[in-house]
Amino acid sequence: MGTEVRRPRTDAEDNRDRILAAALLVFTAEGSSAPVREVARRARVGVATVYRHFPTKQALFDAAFTEDMTLCTAIVQEGLAAPDPWQGLALAVKRLVTTHGGADPRVAAVHAHLARSAAFAPAREQAVRDLRELIRRAKESGALREDVGLDDVVLTMQAGRGIRAASPAAQAAATRRLAELILQSFRAVPRTSPSSAPGQPASGRGVRTP
């Protein structure tokens, strides 16, 4: 059998990877208005090098967040693959809320930018179709209330972005708790939350109140 020979990476490929990693960090931390020169500084390349790989700031932004949009699509498709319609919907909603939770307005600005980007239109449309199918299946199974729709799922994701907590761990726990409580309200026959025994509210430790 022949042995596959791996082609050495070029400096241009290494630069591109560093630029994308830096762009993801910068745009997430500072929002979509962050300057390209800051991306170049973090990637340890010149601004001209950034523009050789990505002719516009929008192209750089889209490339940096392709993986984020791919994750969203994969989450919804994983829900569709679940044998139980309710479990599939619950899985998708919880993962979408926890993935996109957080109150940082800069992160919210990035999400808004992603929502407007034409580059992600096909992926967004596919995710919406898949979410609608998840909702339809859950209703058909009798597990989901008839009056719950796609707008309610979107509202749940938006609610997750309003959570403030003292640490990333506390924020993740609070976001999961929020998703569980909202999913209870979605059920045709609500069930007791798995996170807390009846009559025992979840601890608010680490969650900041306005």
C-alpha angles and dihedrals in degrees: 000000000000120000116234112238113216114221113235115249116253126229088248091058092048090049092050092052092049091048092051093047091049092046092053091052095044098045092045093048099040105022132244092302092067111125122252090232089066090054089050091049092051091047091048093234134111122267089244089058090054091052092047088062097034115027094199137028089242090056090051092049093048093049092048093053100040090100091051092054091044089055091054091052091047092050092055093045090051088055090052090052093057112107093222114064095211094047089049092053093044091050092051095046094048094048094045092050095047093043093053100030123121138096099234106127090211090060089047088053090053091051090049089051091050090051091057098042113112090207090069097042095104092048092046092049092049092049091050092050091049092048090051089051091050090052092047092051093047091051092046089053090054094240099105126064113252093232095057114101144164092284089061092054090050090048089052091054090049091050090054090058090060095064117113120192139170095242140013090253092052091047093051091049093048092047092051090049091051091051091050093050093048091047089054088058090050094057120101086222109026117223131205112273113257090220099063136029116241111284093015112104118212114262114263092204110144095011114121121220121208 
